[in-house]
Amino acid sequence: MDYAAIVFRTLFFYGLIIIIFRVMGKREIGELSILDLVVFIMIGEMAVVAIEKHDSPLLHTMVPMIVLMALQIILAIISLKSKKVRDLIDGKPIIIINRGKIDEDAMRKQRYNFDDLLTQLREKNIRSIADVEFAILESSGSLSVIEKLKNSGNETKQGDITIPLILDGQIDEENLRRINKTNLWLRQELKKKGYRDIKKISFCSYENGNFFIDLLDEE
């Protein structure tokens, strides 16, 4: 067995994988999408096979690894410009607890049970579901929790969360329905504020009756 070749290939692919992951961009492990995991696993498996089969040409492994890297970068660029592609690749955040009320239908659709919910709440030091105003199951599988606000008398009161209504010039109809508003209402409210062209709005959110609006970068 040629141990020198094995050591060389191990070091070579170690460096190559680091370069590929750096080029693809930084993301926390908990924020990886399904597509990220598939690409990372495939690249890792290719490297292992190439190290074991030390008599095969390096290019036979390098080419598919670089192709996967290029594909990942292209899809990332497309997803930045298209919310539909972003939702398809990464999925959408799902509100599991909305204003203190558990949405069992949303849990069933995500195959997410009460044991999962309670486990993730305990991990965030939340003792009771009654203390939760909003719980959002993120596309990464992590749970974001917003606790109920408390006044000076230690009594809880309702808060709100930021609801994105426009992303990359596209109106999010689902979020409009969530706050019991219509497309026409949004357009009228934006016109009052001087925004007539929806496509020029990069991000628009609604929270506690207030809008936050950010325009697309103009070249």
mmCIF file of N, CA, C and O in Angstrom, residues 108-211:
data_model
loop_
_atom_site.group_PDB
_atom_site.id
_atom_site.type_symbol
_atom_site.label_atom_id
_atom_site.label_comp_id
_atom_site.label_asym_id
_atom_site.label_seq_id
_atom_site.Cartn_x
_atom_site.Cartn_y
_atom_site.Cartn_z
ATOM 1 N N ARG A 108 -48.807 19.559 11.988
ATOM 2 C CA ARG A 108 -49.030 18.315 11.246
ATOM 3 C C ARG A 108 -48.384 18.372 9.867
ATOM 4 O O ARG A 108 -47.786 17.394 9.408
ATOM 5 N N LYS A 109 -48.509 19.513 9.205
ATOM 6 C CA LYS A 109 -47.932 19.647 7.855
ATOM 7 C C LYS A 109 -46.415 19.499 7.880
ATOM 8 O O LYS A 109 -45.815 19.013 6.927
ATOM 9 N N GLN A 110 -45.793 19.916 8.979
ATOM 10 C CA GLN A 110 -44.334 19.828 9.102
ATOM 11 C C GLN A 110 -43.885 18.547 9.792
ATOM 12 O O GLN A 110 -42.694 18.358 10.018
ATOM 13 N N ARG A 111 -44.880 17.664 10.124
ATOM 14 C CA ARG A 111 -44.585 16.435 10.867
ATOM 15 C C ARG A 111 -43.790 16.773 12.135
ATOM 16 O O ARG A 111 -42.781 16.148 12.466
ATOM 17 N N TYR A 112 -44.303 17.765 12.822
ATOM 18 C CA TYR A 112 -43.656 18.315 14.023
ATOM 19 C C TYR A 112 -44.600 18.083 15.195
ATOM 20 O O TYR A 112 -45.758 18.508 15.163
ATOM 21 N N ASN A 113 -44.155 17.353 16.209
ATOM 22 C CA ASN A 113 -45.062 16.983 17.297
ATOM 23 C C ASN A 113 -44.788 17.792 18.569
ATOM 24 O O ASN A 113 -43.849 18.592 18.628
ATOM 25 N N PHE A 114 -45.613 17.572 19.578
ATOM 26 C CA PHE A 114 -45.500 18.341 20.819
ATOM 27 C C PHE A 114 -44.209 18.015 21.573
ATOM 28 O O PHE A 114 -43.675 18.871 22.277
ATOM 29 N N ASP A 115 -43.705 16.791 21.431
ATOM 30 C CA ASP A 115 -42.422 16.461 22.060
ATOM 31 C C ASP A 115 -41.308 17.327 21.465
ATOM 32 O O ASP A 115 -40.443 17.819 22.195
ATOM 33 N N ASP A 116 -41.345 17.491 20.132
ATOM 34 C CA ASP A 116 -40.356 18.346 19.464
ATOM 35 C C ASP A 116 -40.463 19.781 19.980
ATOM 36 O O ASP A 116 -39.459 20.424 20.288
ATOM 37 N N LEU A 117 -41.696 20.256 20.067
ATOM 38 C CA LEU A 117 -41.934 21.634 20.507
ATOM 39 C C LEU A 117 -41.435 21.856 21.937
ATOM 40 O O LEU A 117 -40.708 22.812 22.211
ATOM 41 N N LEU A 118 -41.820 20.952 22.833
ATOM 42 C CA LEU A 118 -41.435 21.108 24.237
ATOM 43 C C LEU A 118 -39.915 20.983 24.416
ATOM 44 O O LEU A 118 -39.315 21.691 25.227
ATOM 45 N N THR A 119 -39.299 20.092 23.642
ATOM 46 C CA THR A 119 -37.847 19.929 23.728
ATOM 47 C C THR A 119 -37.128 21.213 23.335
ATOM 48 O O THR A 119 -36.215 21.682 24.038
ATOM 49 N N GLN A 120 -37.568 21.807 22.224
ATOM 50 C CA GLN A 120 -36.908 23.022 21.755
ATOM 51 C C GLN A 120 -37.210 24.219 22.664
ATOM 52 O O GLN A 120 -36.372 25.114 22.801
ATOM 53 N N LEU A 121 -38.368 24.224 23.283
ATOM 54 C CA LEU A 121 -38.670 25.295 24.237
ATOM 55 C C LEU A 121 -37.795 25.167 25.476
ATOM 56 O O LEU A 121 -37.284 26.167 25.995
ATOM 57 N N ARG A 122 -37.604 23.936 25.944
ATOM 58 C CA ARG A 122 -36.742 23.722 27.116
ATOM 59 C C ARG A 122 -35.300 24.132 26.817
ATOM 60 O O ARG A 122 -34.599 24.667 27.680
ATOM 61 N N GLU A 123 -34.862 23.880 25.596
ATOM 62 C CA GLU A 123 -33.503 24.269 25.212
ATOM 63 C C GLU A 123 -33.317 25.782 25.259
ATOM 64 O O GLU A 123 -32.190 26.269 25.379
ATOM 65 N N LYS A 124 -34.425 26.517 25.155
ATOM 66 C CA LYS A 124 -34.370 27.977 25.228
ATOM 67 C C LYS A 124 -34.800 28.490 26.608
ATOM 68 O O LYS A 124 -35.120 29.677 26.766
ATOM 69 N N ASN A 125 -34.839 27.568 27.575
ATOM 70 C CA ASN A 125 -35.187 27.908 28.960
ATOM 71 C C ASN A 125 -36.593 28.492 29.086
ATOM 72 O O ASN A 125 -36.849 29.345 29.940
ATOM 73 N N ILE A 126 -37.501 28.018 28.243
ATOM 74 C CA ILE A 126 -38.915 28.403 28.339
ATOM 75 C C ILE A 126 -39.633 27.326 29.140
ATOM 76 O O ILE A 126 -39.670 26.161 28.743
ATOM 77 N N ARG A 127 -40.175 27.694 30.274
ATOM 78 C CA ARG A 127 -40.774 26.702 31.159
ATOM 79 C C ARG A 127 -42.174 26.284 30.740
ATOM 80 O O ARG A 127 -42.587 25.150 30.962
ATOM 81 N N SER A 128 -42.912 27.219 30.130
ATOM 82 C CA SER A 128 -44.311 26.926 29.814
ATOM 83 C C SER A 128 -44.688 27.509 28.460
ATOM 84 O O SER A 128 -44.244 28.606 28.096
ATOM 85 N N ILE A 129 -45.520 26.758 27.734
ATOM 86 C CA ILE A 129 -46.031 27.256 26.454
ATOM 87 C C ILE A 129 -46.844 28.519 26.677
ATOM 88 O O ILE A 129 -46.924 29.392 25.810
ATOM 89 N N ALA A 130 -47.421 28.644 27.881
ATOM 90 C CA ALA A 130 -48.242 29.822 28.196
ATOM 91 C C ALA A 130 -47.414 31.111 28.187
ATOM 92 O O ALA A 130 -47.970 32.202 28.091
ATOM 93 N N ASP A 131 -46.079 30.984 28.271
ATOM 94 C CA ASP A 131 -45.213 32.166 28.266
ATOM 95 C C ASP A 131 -44.841 32.616 26.855
ATOM 96 O O ASP A 131 -44.167 33.631 26.679
ATOM 97 N N VAL A 132 -45.255 31.831 25.849
ATOM 98 C CA VAL A 132 -44.821 32.080 24.469
ATOM 99 C C VAL A 132 -45.890 32.863 23.693
ATOM 100 O O VAL A 132 -47.052 32.466 23.643
ATOM 101 N N GLU A 133 -45.466 33.957 23.091
ATOM 102 C CA GLU A 133 -46.348 34.740 22.222
ATOM 103 C C GLU A 133 -46.269 34.220 20.781
ATOM 104 O O GLU A 133 -47.276 33.997 20.133
ATOM 105 N N PHE A 134 -45.039 34.017 20.315
ATOM 106 C CA PHE A 134 -44.817 33.475 18.972
ATOM 107 C C PHE A 134 -43.703 32.439 19.018
ATOM 108 O O PHE A 134 -42.716 32.607 19.726
ATOM 109 N N ALA A 135 -43.877 31.364 18.236
ATOM 110 C CA ALA A 135 -42.821 30.383 18.022
ATOM 111 C C ALA A 135 -42.784 30.085 16.534
ATOM 112 O O ALA A 135 -43.792 29.689 15.952
ATOM 113 N N ILE A 136 -41.629 30.320 15.926
ATOM 114 C CA ILE A 136 -41.502 30.150 14.481
ATOM 115 C C ILE A 136 -40.511 29.042 14.184
ATOM 116 O O ILE A 136 -39.360 29.091 14.640
ATOM 117 N N LEU A 137 -40.967 28.031 13.443
ATOM 118 C CA LEU A 137 -40.089 26.953 13.014
ATOM 119 C C LEU A 137 -39.368 27.415 11.758
ATOM 120 O O LEU A 137 -39.967 27.561 10.698
ATOM 121 N N GLU A 138 -38.071 27.685 11.892
ATOM 122 C CA GLU A 138 -37.295 28.232 10.786
ATOM 123 C C GLU A 138 -37.014 27.153 9.747
ATOM 124 O O GLU A 138 -37.145 25.962 10.005
ATOM 125 N N SER A 139 -36.610 27.600 8.554
ATOM 126 C CA SER A 139 -36.331 26.656 7.469
ATOM 127 C C SER A 139 -35.174 25.723 7.811
ATOM 128 O O SER A 139 -35.066 24.632 7.261
ATOM 129 N N SER A 140 -34.314 26.141 8.739
ATOM 130 C CA SER A 140 -33.186 25.307 9.159
ATOM 131 C C SER A 140 -33.607 24.223 10.158
ATOM 132 O O SER A 140 -32.825 23.326 10.476
ATOM 133 N N GLY A 141 -34.849 24.318 10.671
ATOM 134 C CA GLY A 141 -35.328 23.368 11.672
ATOM 135 C C GLY A 141 -35.229 23.885 13.093
ATOM 136 O O GLY A 141 -35.748 23.262 14.013
ATOM 137 N N SER A 142 -34.561 25.025 13.278
ATOM 138 C CA SER A 142 -34.468 25.612 14.618
ATOM 139 C C SER A 142 -35.772 26.344 14.945
ATOM 140 O O SER A 142 -36.540 26.714 14.049
ATOM 141 N N LEU A 143 -36.012 26.550 16.234
ATOM 142 C CA LEU A 143 -37.232 27.210 16.685
ATOM 143 C C LEU A 143 -36.888 28.581 17.254
ATOM 144 O O LEU A 143 -36.092 28.695 18.194
ATOM 145 N N SER A 144 -37.475 29.619 16.670
ATOM 146 C CA SER A 144 -37.310 30.979 17.199
ATOM 147 C C SER A 144 -38.508 31.295 18.083
ATOM 148 O O SER A 144 -39.647 31.063 17.685
ATOM 149 N N VAL A 145 -38.229 31.792 19.279
ATOM 150 C CA VAL A 145 -39.295 32.006 20.265
ATOM 151 C C VAL A 145 -39.316 33.461 20.717
ATOM 152 O O VAL A 145 -38.275 34.044 21.019
ATOM 153 N N ILE A 146 -40.505 34.042 20.733
ATOM 154 C CA ILE A 146 -40.713 35.376 21.279
ATOM 155 C C ILE A 146 -41.671 35.240 22.462
ATOM 156 O O ILE A 146 -42.812 34.809 22.302
ATOM 157 N N GLU A 147 -41.175 35.580 23.638
ATOM 158 C CA GLU A 147 -41.994 35.446 24.838
ATOM 159 C C GLU A 147 -42.993 36.587 24.969
ATOM 160 O O GLU A 147 -42.806 37.659 24.383
ATOM 161 N N LYS A 148 -44.035 36.341 25.740
ATOM 162 C CA LYS A 148 -45.030 37.381 25.994
ATOM 163 C C LYS A 148 -44.411 38.511 26.805
ATOM 164 O O LYS A 148 -43.580 38.287 27.674
ATOM 165 N N LEU A 149 -44.815 39.719 26.474
ATOM 166 C CA LEU A 149 -44.307 40.879 27.200
ATOM 167 C C LEU A 149 -44.943 40.938 28.574
ATOM 168 O O LEU A 149 -46.091 40.520 28.763
ATOM 169 N N LYS A 150 -44.198 41.461 29.538
ATOM 170 C CA LYS A 150 -44.733 41.603 30.891
ATOM 171 C C LYS A 150 -44.639 43.055 31.329
ATOM 172 O O LYS A 150 -43.642 43.728 31.081
ATOM 173 N N ASN A 151 -45.716 43.522 31.940
ATOM 174 C CA ASN A 151 -45.692 44.896 32.437
ATOM 175 C C ASN A 151 -45.154 44.928 33.865
ATOM 176 O O ASN A 151 -44.732 43.920 34.413
ATOM 177 N N SER A 152 -45.178 46.077 34.463
ATOM 178 C CA SER A 152 -44.615 46.232 35.803
ATOM 179 C C SER A 152 -45.328 45.385 36.852
ATOM 180 O O SER A 152 -44.759 45.022 37.872
ATOM 181 N N GLY A 153 -46.584 45.049 36.581
ATOM 182 C CA GLY A 153 -47.340 44.219 37.516
ATOM 183 C C GLY A 153 -47.154 42.743 37.285
ATOM 184 O O GLY A 153 -47.883 41.931 37.820
ATOM 185 N N ASN A 154 -46.158 42.394 36.399
ATOM 186 C CA ASN A 154 -45.857 41.003 36.086
ATOM 187 C C ASN A 154 -46.972 40.320 35.321
ATOM 188 O O ASN A 154 -47.046 39.096 35.272
ATOM 189 N N GLU A 155 -47.870 41.112 34.750
ATOM 190 C CA GLU A 155 -48.940 40.560 33.933
ATOM 191 C C GLU A 155 -48.480 40.563 32.478
ATOM 192 O O GLU A 155 -47.788 41.466 32.022
ATOM 193 N N THR A 156 -48.887 39.519 31.743
ATOM 194 C CA THR A 156 -48.482 39.420 30.352
ATOM 195 C C THR A 156 -49.400 40.247 29.467
ATOM 196 O O THR A 156 -50.571 40.456 29.771
ATOM 197 N N LYS A 157 -48.832 40.717 28.351
ATOM 198 C CA LYS A 157 -49.628 41.444 27.379
ATOM 199 C C LYS A 157 -49.159 41.050 25.987
ATOM 200 O O LYS A 157 -48.050 40.559 25.800
ATOM 201 N N GLN A 158 -50.000 41.291 24.985
ATOM 202 C CA GLN A 158 -49.689 40.871 23.630
ATOM 203 C C GLN A 158 -48.648 41.766 22.993
ATOM 204 O O GLN A 158 -48.652 42.973 23.144
ATOM 205 N N GLY A 159 -47.706 41.119 22.283
ATOM 206 C CA GLY A 159 -46.751 41.856 21.470
ATOM 207 C C GLY A 159 -47.014 41.542 20.007
ATOM 208 O O GLY A 159 -48.092 41.121 19.633
ATOM 209 N N ASP A 160 -46.033 41.769 19.173
ATOM 210 C CA ASP A 160 -46.196 41.487 17.760
ATOM 211 C C ASP A 160 -44.847 41.076 17.192
ATOM 212 O O ASP A 160 -43.812 41.252 17.830
ATOM 213 N N ILE A 161 -44.861 40.523 15.984
ATOM 214 C CA ILE A 161 -43.620 40.188 15.304
ATOM 215 C C ILE A 161 -43.591 40.916 13.966
ATOM 216 O O ILE A 161 -44.624 41.351 13.461
ATOM 217 N N THR A 162 -42.396 41.050 13.432
ATOM 218 C CA THR A 162 -42.246 41.684 12.129
ATOM 219 C C THR A 162 -42.776 40.746 11.054
ATOM 220 O O THR A 162 -42.342 39.603 10.932
ATOM 221 N N ILE A 163 -43.739 41.243 10.274
ATOM 222 C CA ILE A 163 -44.330 40.448 9.205
ATOM 223 C C ILE A 163 -43.833 40.993 7.861
ATOM 224 O O ILE A 163 -44.180 42.109 7.478
ATOM 225 N N PRO A 164 -43.006 40.237 7.120
ATOM 226 C CA PRO A 164 -42.570 40.702 5.792
ATOM 227 C C PRO A 164 -43.743 40.677 4.813
ATOM 228 O O PRO A 164 -44.379 39.639 4.632
ATOM 229 N N LEU A 165 -44.023 41.809 4.209
ATOM 230 C CA LEU A 165 -45.109 41.898 3.235
ATOM 231 C C LEU A 165 -44.601 41.989 1.805
ATOM 232 O O LEU A 165 -45.301 41.595 0.872
ATOM 233 N N ILE A 166 -43.390 42.523 1.640
ATOM 234 C CA ILE A 166 -42.776 42.607 0.316
ATOM 235 C C ILE A 166 -41.326 42.165 0.425
ATOM 236 O O ILE A 166 -40.583 42.637 1.280
ATOM 237 N N LEU A 167 -40.937 41.252 -0.439
ATOM 238 C CA LEU A 167 -39.552 40.793 -0.503
ATOM 239 C C LEU A 167 -39.096 40.831 -1.951
ATOM 240 O O LEU A 167 -39.736 40.232 -2.822
ATOM 241 N N ASP A 168 -38.034 41.581 -2.218
ATOM 242 C CA ASP A 168 -37.468 41.678 -3.566
ATOM 243 C C ASP A 168 -38.512 42.099 -4.599
ATOM 244 O O ASP A 168 -38.571 41.567 -5.705
ATOM 245 N N GLY A 169 -39.357 43.060 -4.219
ATOM 246 C CA GLY A 169 -40.340 43.590 -5.156
ATOM 247 C C GLY A 169 -41.564 42.723 -5.357
ATOM 248 O O GLY A 169 -42.410 43.014 -6.214
ATOM 249 N N GLN A 170 -41.700 41.659 -4.557
ATOM 250 C CA GLN A 170 -42.842 40.747 -4.681
ATOM 251 C C GLN A 170 -43.667 40.764 -3.399
ATOM 252 O O GLN A 170 -43.122 40.631 -2.308
ATOM 253 N N ILE A 171 -44.994 40.922 -3.550
ATOM 254 C CA ILE A 171 -45.893 40.935 -2.393
ATOM 255 C C ILE A 171 -46.109 39.509 -1.882
ATOM 256 O O ILE A 171 -46.346 38.588 -2.664
ATOM 257 N N ASP A 172 -45.994 39.321 -0.581
ATOM 258 C CA ASP A 172 -46.221 38.021 0.046
ATOM 259 C C ASP A 172 -47.696 37.931 0.437
ATOM 260 O O ASP A 172 -48.109 38.419 1.493
ATOM 261 N N GLU A 173 -48.472 37.307 -0.423
ATOM 262 C CA GLU A 173 -49.923 37.221 -0.208
ATOM 263 C C GLU A 173 -50.262 36.412 1.038
ATOM 264 O O GLU A 173 -51.244 36.712 1.737
ATOM 265 N N GLU A 174 -49.467 35.407 1.333
ATOM 266 C CA GLU A 174 -49.737 34.564 2.505
ATOM 267 C C GLU A 174 -49.626 35.370 3.787
ATOM 268 O O GLU A 174 -50.449 35.241 4.690
ATOM 269 N N ASN A 175 -48.603 36.216 3.879
ATOM 270 C CA ASN A 175 -48.442 37.039 5.079
ATOM 271 C C ASN A 175 -49.530 38.105 5.181
ATOM 272 O O ASN A 175 -49.925 38.492 6.286
ATOM 273 N N LEU A 176 -50.012 38.583 4.046
ATOM 274 C CA LEU A 176 -51.133 39.532 4.062
ATOM 275 C C LEU A 176 -52.371 38.871 4.659
ATOM 276 O O LEU A 176 -53.071 39.475 5.479
ATOM 277 N N ARG A 177 -52.632 37.641 4.237
ATOM 278 C CA ARG A 177 -53.788 36.918 4.793
ATOM 279 C C ARG A 177 -53.606 36.677 6.280
ATOM 280 O O ARG A 177 -54.572 36.693 7.044
ATOM 281 N N ARG A 178 -52.360 36.475 6.698
ATOM 282 C CA ARG A 178 -52.072 36.197 8.102
ATOM 283 C C ARG A 178 -52.461 37.371 9.000
ATOM 284 O O ARG A 178 -52.861 37.178 10.154
ATOM 285 N N ILE A 179 -52.333 38.593 8.486
ATOM 286 C CA ILE A 179 -52.698 39.775 9.278
ATOM 287 C C ILE A 179 -54.067 40.329 8.855
ATOM 288 O O ILE A 179 -54.419 41.456 9.191
ATOM 289 N N ASN A 180 -54.804 39.516 8.088
ATOM 290 C CA ASN A 180 -56.156 39.883 7.654
ATOM 291 C C ASN A 180 -56.191 41.174 6.838
ATOM 292 O O ASN A 180 -57.072 42.022 7.015
ATOM 293 N N LYS A 181 -55.198 41.307 5.945
ATOM 294 C CA LYS A 181 -55.152 42.460 5.053
ATOM 295 C C LYS A 181 -55.153 41.984 3.610
ATOM 296 O O LYS A 181 -54.945 40.806 3.328
ATOM 297 N N THR A 182 -55.404 42.919 2.673
ATOM 298 C CA THR A 182 -55.466 42.577 1.259
ATOM 299 C C THR A 182 -54.368 43.275 0.471
ATOM 300 O O THR A 182 -53.728 44.216 0.951
ATOM 301 N N ASN A 183 -54.197 42.802 -0.753
ATOM 302 C CA ASN A 183 -53.230 43.403 -1.660
ATOM 303 C C ASN A 183 -53.565 44.874 -1.895
ATOM 304 O O ASN A 183 -52.684 45.740 -1.902
ATOM 305 N N LEU A 184 -54.866 45.156 -2.075
ATOM 306 C CA LEU A 184 -55.314 46.525 -2.306
ATOM 307 C C LEU A 184 -55.004 47.419 -1.113
ATOM 308 O O LEU A 184 -54.542 48.563 -1.271
ATOM 309 N N TRP A 185 -55.229 46.912 0.098
ATOM 310 C CA TRP A 185 -54.925 47.679 1.313
ATOM 311 C C TRP A 185 -53.459 48.062 1.366
ATOM 312 O O TRP A 185 -53.106 49.203 1.657
ATOM 313 N N LEU A 186 -52.585 47.091 1.060
ATOM 314 C CA LEU A 186 -51.143 47.348 1.111
ATOM 315 C C LEU A 186 -50.751 48.413 0.096
ATOM 316 O O LEU A 186 -50.003 49.348 0.426
ATOM 317 N N ARG A 187 -51.256 48.290 -1.121
ATOM 318 C CA ARG A 187 -50.904 49.258 -2.161
ATOM 319 C C ARG A 187 -51.394 50.664 -1.798
ATOM 320 O O ARG A 187 -50.687 51.657 -2.029
ATOM 321 N N GLN A 188 -52.576 50.741 -1.210
ATOM 322 C CA GLN A 188 -53.109 52.048 -0.813
ATOM 323 C C GLN A 188 -52.275 52.667 0.308
ATOM 324 O O GLN A 188 -52.001 53.878 0.291
ATOM 325 N N GLU A 189 -51.880 51.843 1.280
ATOM 326 C CA GLU A 189 -51.062 52.343 2.385
ATOM 327 C C GLU A 189 -49.699 52.830 1.894
ATOM 328 O O GLU A 189 -49.186 53.851 2.355
ATOM 329 N N LEU A 190 -49.139 52.104 0.941
ATOM 330 C CA LEU A 190 -47.833 52.493 0.412
ATOM 331 C C LEU A 190 -47.936 53.775 -0.428
ATOM 332 O O LEU A 190 -47.032 54.619 -0.398
ATOM 333 N N LYS A 191 -49.038 53.918 -1.155
ATOM 334 C CA LYS A 191 -49.239 55.146 -1.934
ATOM 335 C C LYS A 191 -49.334 56.367 -1.023
ATOM 336 O O LYS A 191 -48.829 57.441 -1.349
ATOM 337 N N LYS A 192 -49.970 56.183 0.142
ATOM 338 C CA LYS A 192 -50.068 57.289 1.104
ATOM 339 C C LYS A 192 -48.680 57.740 1.563
ATOM 340 O O LYS A 192 -48.473 58.906 1.887
ATOM 341 N N LYS A 193 -47.750 56.787 1.552
ATOM 342 C CA LYS A 193 -46.402 57.098 1.998
ATOM 343 C C LYS A 193 -45.477 57.477 0.840
ATOM 344 O O LYS A 193 -44.272 57.680 1.023
ATOM 345 N N GLY A 194 -46.055 57.529 -0.370
ATOM 346 C CA GLY A 194 -45.283 57.965 -1.537
ATOM 347 C C GLY A 194 -44.610 56.853 -2.319
ATOM 348 O O GLY A 194 -43.793 57.110 -3.195
ATOM 349 N N TYR A 195 -44.971 55.606 -2.030
ATOM 350 C CA TYR A 195 -44.378 54.471 -2.746
ATOM 351 C C TYR A 195 -45.423 53.902 -3.707
ATOM 352 O O TYR A 195 -46.373 53.252 -3.301
ATOM 353 N N ARG A 196 -45.236 54.154 -4.999
ATOM 354 C CA ARG A 196 -46.217 53.729 -5.991
ATOM 355 C C ARG A 196 -45.783 52.485 -6.764
ATOM 356 O O ARG A 196 -46.628 51.766 -7.292
ATOM 357 N N ASP A 197 -44.483 52.267 -6.855
ATOM 358 C CA ASP A 197 -43.984 51.127 -7.621
ATOM 359 C C ASP A 197 -43.488 50.038 -6.666
ATOM 360 O O ASP A 197 -42.441 50.172 -6.036
ATOM 361 N N ILE A 198 -44.258 48.949 -6.562
ATOM 362 C CA ILE A 198 -43.923 47.848 -5.650
ATOM 363 C C ILE A 198 -42.574 47.236 -6.000
ATOM 364 O O ILE A 198 -41.802 46.850 -5.129
ATOM 365 N N LYS A 199 -42.268 47.164 -7.290
ATOM 366 C CA LYS A 199 -41.043 46.494 -7.735
ATOM 367 C C LYS A 199 -39.781 47.228 -7.303
ATOM 368 O O LYS A 199 -38.689 46.665 -7.346
ATOM 369 N N LYS A 200 -39.912 48.471 -6.882
ATOM 370 C CA LYS A 200 -38.752 49.231 -6.424
ATOM 371 C C LYS A 200 -38.485 49.039 -4.929
ATOM 372 O O LYS A 200 -37.522 49.572 -4.399
ATOM 373 N N ILE A 201 -39.369 48.270 -4.278
ATOM 374 C CA ILE A 201 -39.220 48.036 -2.836
ATOM 375 C C ILE A 201 -38.508 46.714 -2.604
ATOM 376 O O ILE A 201 -38.962 45.662 -3.046
ATOM 377 N N SER A 202 -37.375 46.791 -1.928
ATOM 378 C CA SER A 202 -36.603 45.588 -1.630
ATOM 379 C C SER A 202 -37.228 44.811 -0.470
ATOM 380 O O SER A 202 -37.345 43.590 -0.522
ATOM 381 N N PHE A 203 -37.629 45.544 0.569
ATOM 382 C CA PHE A 203 -38.185 44.894 1.756
ATOM 383 C C PHE A 203 -39.208 45.816 2.402
ATOM 384 O O PHE A 203 -38.967 47.007 2.566
ATOM 385 N N CYS A 204 -40.342 45.238 2.753
ATOM 386 C CA CYS A 204 -41.373 46.000 3.464
ATOM 387 C C CYS A 204 -41.963 45.093 4.532
ATOM 388 O O CYS A 204 -42.428 43.987 4.239
ATOM 389 N N SER A 205 -41.925 45.549 5.770
ATOM 390 C CA SER A 205 -42.486 44.764 6.863
ATOM 391 C C SER A 205 -43.515 45.594 7.619
ATOM 392 O O SER A 205 -43.570 46.820 7.499
ATOM 393 N N TYR A 206 -44.309 44.885 8.432
ATOM 394 C CA TYR A 206 -45.400 45.528 9.169
ATOM 395 C C TYR A 206 -45.380 44.998 10.592
ATOM 396 O O TYR A 206 -45.394 43.790 10.815
ATOM 397 N N GLU A 207 -45.321 45.905 11.541
ATOM 398 C CA GLU A 207 -45.274 45.497 12.951
ATOM 399 C C GLU A 207 -45.924 46.556 13.818
ATOM 400 O O GLU A 207 -45.588 47.739 13.726
ATOM 401 N N ASN A 208 -46.879 46.129 14.657
ATOM 402 C CA ASN A 208 -47.574 47.047 15.568
ATOM 403 C C ASN A 208 -48.130 48.281 14.850
ATOM 404 O O ASN A 208 -48.078 49.397 15.353
ATOM 405 N N GLY A 209 -48.645 48.061 13.631
ATOM 406 C CA GLY A 209 -49.259 49.149 12.876
ATOM 407 C C GLY A 209 -48.271 50.040 12.142
ATOM 408 O O GLY A 209 -48.679 51.025 11.515
ATOM 409 N N ASN A 210 -46.979 49.712 12.190
ATOM 410 C CA ASN A 210 -45.963 50.539 11.547
ATOM 411 C C ASN A 210 -45.277 49.782 10.411
ATOM 412 O O ASN A 210 -45.053 48.568 10.502
ATOM 413 N N PHE A 211 -44.941 50.514 9.360
ATOM 414 C CA PHE A 211 -44.234 49.941 8.224
ATOM 415 C C PHE A 211 -42.742 50.237 8.323
ATOM 416 O O PHE A 211 -42.335 51.299 8.788
#
